[in-house]
Short mmCIF file of C-alpha atoms in Angstrom, two decimals:
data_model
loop_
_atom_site.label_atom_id
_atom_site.label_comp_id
_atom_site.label_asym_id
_atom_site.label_seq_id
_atom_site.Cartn_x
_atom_site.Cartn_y
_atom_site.Cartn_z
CA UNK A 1 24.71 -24.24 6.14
CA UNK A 2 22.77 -25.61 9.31
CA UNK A 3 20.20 -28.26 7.92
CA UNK A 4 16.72 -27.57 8.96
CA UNK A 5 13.55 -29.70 8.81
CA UNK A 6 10.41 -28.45 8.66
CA UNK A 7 7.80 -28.77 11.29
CA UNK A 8 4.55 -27.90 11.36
CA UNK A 9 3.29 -30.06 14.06
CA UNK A 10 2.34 -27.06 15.90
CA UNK A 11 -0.71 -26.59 13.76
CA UNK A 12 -2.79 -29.80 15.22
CA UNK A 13 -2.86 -27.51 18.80
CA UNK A 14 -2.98 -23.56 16.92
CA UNK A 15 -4.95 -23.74 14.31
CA UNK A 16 -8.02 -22.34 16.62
CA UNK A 17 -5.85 -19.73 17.35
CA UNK A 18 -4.70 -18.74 13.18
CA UNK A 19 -8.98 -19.01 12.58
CA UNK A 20 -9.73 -16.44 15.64
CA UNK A 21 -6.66 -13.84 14.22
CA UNK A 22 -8.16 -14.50 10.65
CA UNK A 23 -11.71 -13.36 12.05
CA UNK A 24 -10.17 -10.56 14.01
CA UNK A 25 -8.52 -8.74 11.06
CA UNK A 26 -11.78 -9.99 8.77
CA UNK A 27 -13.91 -7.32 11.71
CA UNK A 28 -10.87 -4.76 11.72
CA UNK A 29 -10.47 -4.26 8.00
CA UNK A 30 -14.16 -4.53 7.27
CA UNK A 31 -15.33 -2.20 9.97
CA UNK A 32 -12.02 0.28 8.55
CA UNK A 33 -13.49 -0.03 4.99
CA UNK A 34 -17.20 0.75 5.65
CA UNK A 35 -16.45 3.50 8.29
CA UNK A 36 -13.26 4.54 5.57
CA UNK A 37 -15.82 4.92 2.76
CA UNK A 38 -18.19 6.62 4.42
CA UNK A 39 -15.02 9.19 4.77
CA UNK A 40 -13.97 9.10 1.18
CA UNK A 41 -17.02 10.15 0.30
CA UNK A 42 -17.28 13.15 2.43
CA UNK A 43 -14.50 14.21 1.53
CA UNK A 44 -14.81 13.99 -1.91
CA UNK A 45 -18.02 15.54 -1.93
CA UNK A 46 -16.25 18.28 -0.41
CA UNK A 47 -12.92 18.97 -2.23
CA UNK A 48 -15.14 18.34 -5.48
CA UNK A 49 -17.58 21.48 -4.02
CA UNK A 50 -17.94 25.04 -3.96
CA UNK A 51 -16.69 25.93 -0.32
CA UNK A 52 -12.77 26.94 -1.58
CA UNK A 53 -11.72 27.01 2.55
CA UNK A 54 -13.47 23.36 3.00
CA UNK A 55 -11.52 22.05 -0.20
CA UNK A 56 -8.46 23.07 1.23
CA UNK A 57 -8.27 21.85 4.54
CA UNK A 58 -9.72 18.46 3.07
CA UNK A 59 -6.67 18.64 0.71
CA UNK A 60 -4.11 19.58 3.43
CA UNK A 61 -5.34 16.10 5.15
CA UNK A 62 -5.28 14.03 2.19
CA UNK A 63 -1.69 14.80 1.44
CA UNK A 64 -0.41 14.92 5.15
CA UNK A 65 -2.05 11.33 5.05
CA UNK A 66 -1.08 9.96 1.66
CA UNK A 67 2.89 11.51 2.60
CA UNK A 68 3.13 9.89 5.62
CA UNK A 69 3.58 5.91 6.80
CA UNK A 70 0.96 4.36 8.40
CA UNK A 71 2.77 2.74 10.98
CA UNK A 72 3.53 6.57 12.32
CA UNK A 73 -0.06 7.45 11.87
CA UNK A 74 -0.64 4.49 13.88
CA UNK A 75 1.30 5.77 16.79
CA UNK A 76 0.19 9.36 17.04
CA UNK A 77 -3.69 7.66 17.48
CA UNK A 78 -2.32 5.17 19.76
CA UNK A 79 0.65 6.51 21.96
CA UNK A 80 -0.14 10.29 21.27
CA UNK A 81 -3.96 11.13 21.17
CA UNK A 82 -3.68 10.18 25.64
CA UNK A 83 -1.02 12.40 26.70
CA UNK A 84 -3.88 15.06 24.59
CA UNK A 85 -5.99 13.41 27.34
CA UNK A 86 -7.56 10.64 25.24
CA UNK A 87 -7.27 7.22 25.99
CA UNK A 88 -8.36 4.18 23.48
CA UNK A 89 -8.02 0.94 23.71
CA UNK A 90 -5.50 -0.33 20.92
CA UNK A 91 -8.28 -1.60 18.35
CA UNK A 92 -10.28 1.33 18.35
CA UNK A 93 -6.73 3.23 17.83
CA UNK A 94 -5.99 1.13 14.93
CA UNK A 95 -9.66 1.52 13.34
CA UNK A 96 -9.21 4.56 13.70
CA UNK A 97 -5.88 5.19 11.92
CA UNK A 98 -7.17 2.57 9.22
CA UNK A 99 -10.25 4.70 9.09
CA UNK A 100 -8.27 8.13 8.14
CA UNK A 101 -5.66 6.12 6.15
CA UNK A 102 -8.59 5.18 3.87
CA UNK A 103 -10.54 8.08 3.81
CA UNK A 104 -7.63 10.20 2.20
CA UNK A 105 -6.55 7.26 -0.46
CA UNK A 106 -10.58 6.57 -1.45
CA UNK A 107 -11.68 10.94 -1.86
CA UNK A 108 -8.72 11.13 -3.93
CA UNK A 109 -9.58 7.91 -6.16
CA UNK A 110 -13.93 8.94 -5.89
CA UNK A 111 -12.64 12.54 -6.72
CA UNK A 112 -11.56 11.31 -10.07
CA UNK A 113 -14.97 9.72 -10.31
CA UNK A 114 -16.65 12.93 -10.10
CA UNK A 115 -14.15 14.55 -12.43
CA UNK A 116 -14.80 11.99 -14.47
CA UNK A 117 -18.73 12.77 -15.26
CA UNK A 118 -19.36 14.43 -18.36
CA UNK A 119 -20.82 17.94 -18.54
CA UNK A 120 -23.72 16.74 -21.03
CA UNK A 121 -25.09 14.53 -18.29
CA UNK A 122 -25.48 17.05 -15.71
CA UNK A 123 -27.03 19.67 -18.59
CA UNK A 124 -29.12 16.12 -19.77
CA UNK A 125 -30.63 15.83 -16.44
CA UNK A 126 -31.34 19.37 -15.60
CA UNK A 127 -33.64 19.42 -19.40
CA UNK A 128 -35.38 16.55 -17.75
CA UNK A 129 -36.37 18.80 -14.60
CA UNK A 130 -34.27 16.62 -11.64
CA UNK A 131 -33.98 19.21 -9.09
CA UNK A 132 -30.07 19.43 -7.76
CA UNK A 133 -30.08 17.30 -5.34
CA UNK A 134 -31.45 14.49 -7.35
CA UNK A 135 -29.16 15.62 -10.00
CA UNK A 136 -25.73 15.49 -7.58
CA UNK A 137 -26.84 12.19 -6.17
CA UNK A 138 -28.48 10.05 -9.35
CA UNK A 139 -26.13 11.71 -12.08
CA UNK A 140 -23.57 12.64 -10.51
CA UNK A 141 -22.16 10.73 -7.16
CA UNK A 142 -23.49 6.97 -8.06
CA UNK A 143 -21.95 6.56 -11.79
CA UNK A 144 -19.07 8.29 -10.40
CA UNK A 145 -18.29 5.80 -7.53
CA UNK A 146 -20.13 2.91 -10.15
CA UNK A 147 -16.70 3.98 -12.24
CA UNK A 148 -13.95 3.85 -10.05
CA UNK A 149 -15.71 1.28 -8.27
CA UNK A 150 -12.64 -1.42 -9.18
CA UNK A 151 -9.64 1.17 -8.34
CA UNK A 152 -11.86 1.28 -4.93
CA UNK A 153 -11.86 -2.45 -4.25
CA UNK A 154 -8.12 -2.76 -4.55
CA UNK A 155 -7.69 0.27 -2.12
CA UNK A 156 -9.70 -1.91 0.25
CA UNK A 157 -7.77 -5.08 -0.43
CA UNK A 158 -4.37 -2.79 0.33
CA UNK A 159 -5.89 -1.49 3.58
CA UNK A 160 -6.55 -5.09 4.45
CA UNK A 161 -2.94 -6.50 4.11
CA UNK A 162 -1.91 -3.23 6.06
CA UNK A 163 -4.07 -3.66 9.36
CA UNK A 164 -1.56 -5.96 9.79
CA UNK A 165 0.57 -3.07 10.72
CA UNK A 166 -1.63 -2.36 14.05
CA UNK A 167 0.01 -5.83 15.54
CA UNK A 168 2.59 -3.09 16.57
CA UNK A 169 0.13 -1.76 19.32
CA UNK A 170 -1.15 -5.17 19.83
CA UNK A 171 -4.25 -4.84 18.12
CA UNK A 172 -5.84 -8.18 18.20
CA UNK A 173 -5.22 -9.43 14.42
CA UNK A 174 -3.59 -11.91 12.40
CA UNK A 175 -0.20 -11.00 12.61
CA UNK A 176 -0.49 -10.58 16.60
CA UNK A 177 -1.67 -13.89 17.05
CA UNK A 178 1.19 -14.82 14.67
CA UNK A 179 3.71 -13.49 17.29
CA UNK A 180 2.31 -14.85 20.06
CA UNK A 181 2.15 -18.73 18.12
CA UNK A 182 5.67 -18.22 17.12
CA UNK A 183 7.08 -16.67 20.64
CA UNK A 184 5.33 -19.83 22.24
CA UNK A 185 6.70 -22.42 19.10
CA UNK A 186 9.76 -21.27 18.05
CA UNK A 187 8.91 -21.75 14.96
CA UNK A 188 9.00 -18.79 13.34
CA UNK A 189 9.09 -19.69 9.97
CA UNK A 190 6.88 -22.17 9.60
CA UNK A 191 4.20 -19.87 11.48
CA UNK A 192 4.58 -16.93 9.18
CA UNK A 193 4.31 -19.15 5.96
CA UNK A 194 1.21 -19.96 7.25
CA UNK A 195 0.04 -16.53 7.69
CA UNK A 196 1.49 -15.46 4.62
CA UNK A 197 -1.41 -18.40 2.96
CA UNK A 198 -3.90 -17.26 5.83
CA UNK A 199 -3.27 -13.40 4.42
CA UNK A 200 -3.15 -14.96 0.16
CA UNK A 201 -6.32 -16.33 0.98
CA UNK A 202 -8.43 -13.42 2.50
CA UNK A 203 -6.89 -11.01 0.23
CA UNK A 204 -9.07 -13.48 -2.55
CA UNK A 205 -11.89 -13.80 -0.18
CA UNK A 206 -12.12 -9.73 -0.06
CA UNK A 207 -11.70 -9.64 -3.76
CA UNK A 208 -14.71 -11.48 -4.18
CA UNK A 209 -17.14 -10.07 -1.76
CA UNK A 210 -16.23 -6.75 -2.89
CA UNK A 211 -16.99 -7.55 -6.38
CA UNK A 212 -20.09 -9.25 -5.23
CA UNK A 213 -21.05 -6.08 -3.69
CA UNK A 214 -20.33 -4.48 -6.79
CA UNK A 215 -22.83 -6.48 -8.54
CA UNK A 216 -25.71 -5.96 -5.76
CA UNK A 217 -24.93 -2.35 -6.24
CA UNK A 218 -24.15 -1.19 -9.26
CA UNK A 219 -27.40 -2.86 -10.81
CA UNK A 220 -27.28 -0.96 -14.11
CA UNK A 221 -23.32 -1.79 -14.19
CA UNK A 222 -24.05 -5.73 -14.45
CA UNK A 223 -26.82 -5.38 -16.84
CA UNK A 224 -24.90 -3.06 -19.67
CA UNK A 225 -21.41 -5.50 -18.69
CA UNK A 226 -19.22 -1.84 -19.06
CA UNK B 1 12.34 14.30 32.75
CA UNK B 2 13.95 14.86 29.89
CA UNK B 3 11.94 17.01 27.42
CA UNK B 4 11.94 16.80 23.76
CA UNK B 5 15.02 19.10 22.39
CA UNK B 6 16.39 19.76 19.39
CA UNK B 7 19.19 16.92 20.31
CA UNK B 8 16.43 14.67 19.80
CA UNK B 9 15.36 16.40 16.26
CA UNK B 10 18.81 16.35 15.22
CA UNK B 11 19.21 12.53 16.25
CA UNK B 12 15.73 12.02 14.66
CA UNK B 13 17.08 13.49 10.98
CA UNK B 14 20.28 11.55 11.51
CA UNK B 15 18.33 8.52 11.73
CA UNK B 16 16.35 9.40 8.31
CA UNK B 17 19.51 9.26 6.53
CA UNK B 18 18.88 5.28 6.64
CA UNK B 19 15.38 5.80 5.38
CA UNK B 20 16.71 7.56 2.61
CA UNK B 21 19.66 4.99 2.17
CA UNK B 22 16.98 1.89 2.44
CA UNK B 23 14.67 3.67 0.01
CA UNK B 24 17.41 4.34 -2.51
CA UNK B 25 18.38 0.46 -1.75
CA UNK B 26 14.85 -1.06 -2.46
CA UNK B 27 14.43 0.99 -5.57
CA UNK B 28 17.44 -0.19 -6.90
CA UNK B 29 17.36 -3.52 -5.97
CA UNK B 30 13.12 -3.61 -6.63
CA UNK B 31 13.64 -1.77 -10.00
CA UNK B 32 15.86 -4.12 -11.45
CA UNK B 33 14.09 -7.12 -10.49
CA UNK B 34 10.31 -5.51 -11.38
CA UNK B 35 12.37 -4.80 -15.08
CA UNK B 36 12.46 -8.28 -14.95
CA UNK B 37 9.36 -8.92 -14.06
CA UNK B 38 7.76 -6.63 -16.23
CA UNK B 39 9.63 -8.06 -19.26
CA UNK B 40 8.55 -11.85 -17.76
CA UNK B 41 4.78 -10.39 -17.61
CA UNK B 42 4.95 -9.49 -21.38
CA UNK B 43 7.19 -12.72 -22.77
CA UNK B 44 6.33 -14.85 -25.70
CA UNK B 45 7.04 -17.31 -22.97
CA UNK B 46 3.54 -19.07 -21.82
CA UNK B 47 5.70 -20.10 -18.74
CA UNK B 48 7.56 -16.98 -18.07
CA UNK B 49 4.32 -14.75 -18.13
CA UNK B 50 2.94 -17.35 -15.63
CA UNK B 51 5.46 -17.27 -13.53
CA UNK B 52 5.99 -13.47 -12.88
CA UNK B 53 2.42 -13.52 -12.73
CA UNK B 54 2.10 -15.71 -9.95
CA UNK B 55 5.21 -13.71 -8.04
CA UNK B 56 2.94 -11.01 -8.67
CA UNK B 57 -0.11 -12.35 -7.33
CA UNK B 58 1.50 -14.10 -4.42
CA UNK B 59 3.75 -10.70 -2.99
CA UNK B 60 0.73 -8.35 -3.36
CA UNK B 61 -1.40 -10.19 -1.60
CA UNK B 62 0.86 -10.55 1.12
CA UNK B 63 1.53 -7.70 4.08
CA UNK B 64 5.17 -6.35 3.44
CA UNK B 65 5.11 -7.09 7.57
CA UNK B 66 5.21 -10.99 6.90
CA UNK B 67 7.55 -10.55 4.01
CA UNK B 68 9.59 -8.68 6.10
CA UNK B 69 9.35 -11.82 9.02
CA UNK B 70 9.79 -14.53 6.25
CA UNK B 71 13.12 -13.06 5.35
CA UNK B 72 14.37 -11.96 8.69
CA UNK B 73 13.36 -15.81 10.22
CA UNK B 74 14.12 -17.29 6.93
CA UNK B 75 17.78 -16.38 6.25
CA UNK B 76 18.53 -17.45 9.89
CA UNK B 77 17.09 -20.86 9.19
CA UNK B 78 19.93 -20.92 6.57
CA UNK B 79 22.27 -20.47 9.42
CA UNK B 80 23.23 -16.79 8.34
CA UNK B 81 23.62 -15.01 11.17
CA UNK B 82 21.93 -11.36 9.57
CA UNK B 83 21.80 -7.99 10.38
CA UNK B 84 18.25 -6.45 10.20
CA UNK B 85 19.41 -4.29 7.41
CA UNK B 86 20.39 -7.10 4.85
CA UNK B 87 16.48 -8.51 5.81
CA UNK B 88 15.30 -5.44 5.33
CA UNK B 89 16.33 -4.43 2.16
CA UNK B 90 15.79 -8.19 0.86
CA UNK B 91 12.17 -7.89 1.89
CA UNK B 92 11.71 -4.43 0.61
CA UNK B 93 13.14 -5.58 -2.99
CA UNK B 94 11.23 -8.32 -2.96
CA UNK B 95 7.75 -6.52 -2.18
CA UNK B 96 8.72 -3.25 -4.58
CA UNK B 97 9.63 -5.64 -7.67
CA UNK B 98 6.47 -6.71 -7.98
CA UNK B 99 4.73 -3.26 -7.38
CA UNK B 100 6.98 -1.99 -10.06
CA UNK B 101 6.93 -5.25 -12.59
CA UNK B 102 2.81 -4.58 -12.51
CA UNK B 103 3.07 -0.44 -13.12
CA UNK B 104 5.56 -1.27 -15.88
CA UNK B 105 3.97 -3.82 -17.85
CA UNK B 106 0.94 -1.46 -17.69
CA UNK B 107 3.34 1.02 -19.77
CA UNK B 108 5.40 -1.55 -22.34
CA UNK B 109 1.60 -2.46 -23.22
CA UNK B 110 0.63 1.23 -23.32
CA UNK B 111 2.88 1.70 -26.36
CA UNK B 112 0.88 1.35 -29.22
CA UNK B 113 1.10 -2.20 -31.30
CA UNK B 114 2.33 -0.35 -34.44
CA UNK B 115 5.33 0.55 -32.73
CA UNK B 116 6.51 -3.53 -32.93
CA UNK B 117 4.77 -3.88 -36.18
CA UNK B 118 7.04 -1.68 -37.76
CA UNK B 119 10.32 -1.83 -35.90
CA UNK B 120 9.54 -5.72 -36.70
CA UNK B 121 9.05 -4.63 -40.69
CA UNK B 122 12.89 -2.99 -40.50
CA UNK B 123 13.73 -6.45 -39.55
CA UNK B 124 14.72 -5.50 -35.91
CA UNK B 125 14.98 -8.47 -33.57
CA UNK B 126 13.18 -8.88 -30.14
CA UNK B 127 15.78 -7.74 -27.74
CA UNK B 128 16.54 -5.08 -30.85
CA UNK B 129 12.90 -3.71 -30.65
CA UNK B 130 13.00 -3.90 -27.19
CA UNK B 131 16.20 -1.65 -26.42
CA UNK B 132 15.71 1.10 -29.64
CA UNK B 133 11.96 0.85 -29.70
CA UNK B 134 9.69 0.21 -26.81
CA UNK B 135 11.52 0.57 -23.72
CA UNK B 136 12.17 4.59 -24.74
CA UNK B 137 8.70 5.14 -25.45
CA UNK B 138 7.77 2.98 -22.14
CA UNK B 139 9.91 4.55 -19.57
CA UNK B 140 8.72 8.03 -20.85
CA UNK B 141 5.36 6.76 -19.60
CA UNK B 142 6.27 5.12 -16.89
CA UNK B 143 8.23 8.41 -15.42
CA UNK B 144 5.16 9.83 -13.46
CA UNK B 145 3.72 6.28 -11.59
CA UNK B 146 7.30 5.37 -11.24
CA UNK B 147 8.12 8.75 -9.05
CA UNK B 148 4.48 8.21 -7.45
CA UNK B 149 5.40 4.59 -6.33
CA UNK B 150 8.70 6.00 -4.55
CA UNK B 151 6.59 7.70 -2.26
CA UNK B 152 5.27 4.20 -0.95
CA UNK B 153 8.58 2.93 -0.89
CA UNK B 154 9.79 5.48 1.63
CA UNK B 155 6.67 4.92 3.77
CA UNK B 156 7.14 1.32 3.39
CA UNK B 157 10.22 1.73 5.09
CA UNK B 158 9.24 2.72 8.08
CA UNK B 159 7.77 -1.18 8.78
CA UNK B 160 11.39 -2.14 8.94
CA UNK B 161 11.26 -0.75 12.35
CA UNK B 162 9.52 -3.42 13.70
CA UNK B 163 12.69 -6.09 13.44
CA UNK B 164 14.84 -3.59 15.33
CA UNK B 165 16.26 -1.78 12.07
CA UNK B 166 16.87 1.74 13.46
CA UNK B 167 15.33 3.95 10.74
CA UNK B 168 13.28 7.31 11.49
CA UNK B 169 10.76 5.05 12.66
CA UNK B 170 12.49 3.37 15.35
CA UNK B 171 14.71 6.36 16.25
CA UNK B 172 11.06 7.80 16.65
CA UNK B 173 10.30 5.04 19.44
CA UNK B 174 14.00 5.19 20.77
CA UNK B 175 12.97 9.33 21.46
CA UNK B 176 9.77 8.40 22.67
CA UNK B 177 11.30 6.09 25.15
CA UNK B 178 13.27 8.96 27.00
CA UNK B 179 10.85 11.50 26.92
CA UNK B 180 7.99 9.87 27.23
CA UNK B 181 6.23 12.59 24.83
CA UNK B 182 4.70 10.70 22.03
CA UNK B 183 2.79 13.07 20.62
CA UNK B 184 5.35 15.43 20.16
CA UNK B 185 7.69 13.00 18.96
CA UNK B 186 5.66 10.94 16.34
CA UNK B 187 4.66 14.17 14.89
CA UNK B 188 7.90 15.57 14.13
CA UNK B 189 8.62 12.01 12.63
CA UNK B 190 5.48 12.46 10.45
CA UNK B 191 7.02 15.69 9.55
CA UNK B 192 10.50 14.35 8.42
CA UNK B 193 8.99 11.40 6.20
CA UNK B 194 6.50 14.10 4.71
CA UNK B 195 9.74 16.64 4.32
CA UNK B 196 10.70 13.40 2.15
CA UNK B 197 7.63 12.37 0.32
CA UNK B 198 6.15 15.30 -0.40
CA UNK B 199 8.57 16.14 -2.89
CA UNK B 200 8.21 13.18 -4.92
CA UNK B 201 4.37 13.46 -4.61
CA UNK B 202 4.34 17.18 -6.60
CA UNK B 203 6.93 15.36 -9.33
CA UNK B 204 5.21 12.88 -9.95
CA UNK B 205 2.24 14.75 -10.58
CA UNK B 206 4.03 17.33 -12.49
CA UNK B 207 5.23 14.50 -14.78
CA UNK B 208 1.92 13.59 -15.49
CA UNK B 209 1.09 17.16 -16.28
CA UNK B 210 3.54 17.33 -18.54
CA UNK B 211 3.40 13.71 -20.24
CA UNK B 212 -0.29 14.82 -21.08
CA UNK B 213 0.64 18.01 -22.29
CA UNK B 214 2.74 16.05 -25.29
CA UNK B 215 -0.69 14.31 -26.12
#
């Protein structure tokens, strides 16, 4: 065995560089999670509604998405969409793929939301004269997503820790600035120990302004403590 | 220019064999270190259930990508001179132990506390009322997430790719390279991993179906 010493000397002169790939993926997951719910919800409203042709197809994408990597998804946006004839640049290709990767994971877990509601409410809130559209969106939509609002949050912590996937079309992220510290260092190790701690600690920070959120949202959620 | 033939399909479903063989690898290998971990979640051992937590904590939060750098850079610092596939399947046993030690603490605590109360009354020991008691009950649970979490496992495989490891990923690229048809190409990948997953996706939820059906 080769003794080795540590070194992370390189830090005094990268550091700027680990704080800009932080920020990068902070603007690439959080733009993929609001666009990503958005999404979900469509889709959820959709599969969960009466058109049995618009249920399907939405099905058909959730499980070609949920079956299939993300790094391959990742590829077809990026390398395939232009010979189709259109050309992104590589962070819009990996929003986008982060974008459809979510949108299939959150209708399924917003879907169980919905299933979730009890028939009484919906009969409840007809007796008290809420027209349907009141009805689908105070009765039925909010408590659902107020429900599965933690299964949500840990989707979006997930999606997070696998933007760093889109380094592979040189996204500008984390783990890309990663390579380029370490092809320029040598010090491989050392650099991805520190992005393992850099990835630890916004995987917290997104756990915490997601719950925070929560709170702001979900009004009647933090005042009955369910 | 070469166009994409079925020479490059068959070379494509060649490659998947190592998916399949890494899969099988990292639930092995991740199975019998999340047993651990599951067991080290639910110890009378303040210590132990710290511990495991912690590995918990720690791997989850972290992308399988940097796992998968840590061990390919890290076992070279040792001076082992690896092959992608040994860093590979390290990384992916690694990152599935402590997706499975979470599911499958989830399920020992799912059996109900009677179950130790009484196999405790017949004067069973721990490791007794472990082996004839709760594990039985627990694994019947944990049947349907367990197949579920195989489908990430074979996805998850496909990031091994990126240190050279030449999977159905990187066979995908290797086409791509020649033909210069990516579209083509990445889709008929996406078609082979979903030839695989899909599978595992309607058992597992046919487990379920049938788990709740014994309710």
């Amino acid at each position: 065995m080769i003794s080795y010493t540590f070194d992370f000397s390189f830090l005094l002169t990268t550091w700027p560089a680990f704080m800009r790939g932080a920020w990068q993926t902070i603007l690439l997951a959080g733009s993929s999670i609001a666009f990503g719910f958005v999404l979900a919800l469509v889709c959820a409203i959709i599969r969960s509604g009466k058109s049995k042709l618009a249920a399907g197809l939405v099905g058909a994408y959730v499980e070609v998405i949920r079956n299939t990597p993300l790094l391959v998804q990742i590829f077809i946006v990026y390398f395939g969409l232009p010979s189709l004839g259109l050309r992104l640049s590589a962070e819009t290709a990996a929003v986008i793929a982060l974008v459809i990767n979510t949108g299939a994971y959150g209708s399924e877990i917003i879907r169980a939301g919905i299933d979730s509601i009890a028939k009484g409410q919906i009969e409840a809130a007809e007796c008290l004269g809420l027209n349907k559209l009141q009805i689908y969106w105070h009765i039925v939509l909010i408590p659902a997503v107020e429900r599965v609002y933690p299964a949500l949050s840990s989707q979006f912590v997930l999606l997070m820790l696998s933007s760093s996937i889109t380094s592979q079309i040189s996204a500008q992220e984390l783990t890309a600035e990663a390579n380029m510290i370490q092809s320029e260092t040598f010090r491989s190790f050392e650099v991805y120990l520190i992005v393992a701690a850099v990835y630890l600690a916004l995987s917290v920070l997104f756990r915490v302004v997601l719950w925070a959120i929560g709170e702001v949202a979900f009004v009647r959620r933090r005042k009955l403590r369910t | 220019m070469i166009q994409f033939s079925s020479t490059h399909l068959i070379y494509l479903i060649e490659a998947a064999r190592w998916t399949v063989l890494l899969s099988v690898l990292a639930f092995i290998g991740g199975g019998a270190f999340g047993l651990v971990l599951a067991l080290g979640r639910v110890s009378q051992h303040k210590w132990l259930r710290w511990l495991s937590a912690a590995y918990i904590q720690i791997i989850q939060g972290t992308p399988l990508l940097v796992v998968l750098f840590l061990a390919y850079f890290g076992l070279s610092i040792l001076g082992l001179d690896i092959e992608p596939i040994i860093a590979a399947g390290l990384s992916l046993t690694v990152y599935t132990a402590a997706f499975l030690g979470e599911i499958w603490r989830g399920c020992i605590l799912s059996v109900p506390k009677t179950q130790w109360e009484a196999s405790n009354c017949i004067g069973l020991s721990r490791a007794q009322q472990y082996r004839y008691v709760i594990l039985p009950q627990a694994a019947r649970i944990a049947i349907p997430p367990t197949v579920g979490f195989m489908v990430q496992i074979v996805k998850n495989t496909s990031i091994t790719s990126i240190i050279g490891f030449v999977e159905l990923a990187r066979a995908g690229q290797i086409v791509n390279n020649s033909t210069f048809q990516p579209f083509i190409t990445f889709v008929f990948v996406a078609i082979i991993y979903f030839a695989m997953c899909y599978p595992l996706s309607l058992a597992s939820r046919h487990f379920e179906r049938k788990l709740n059906v014994g309710k």
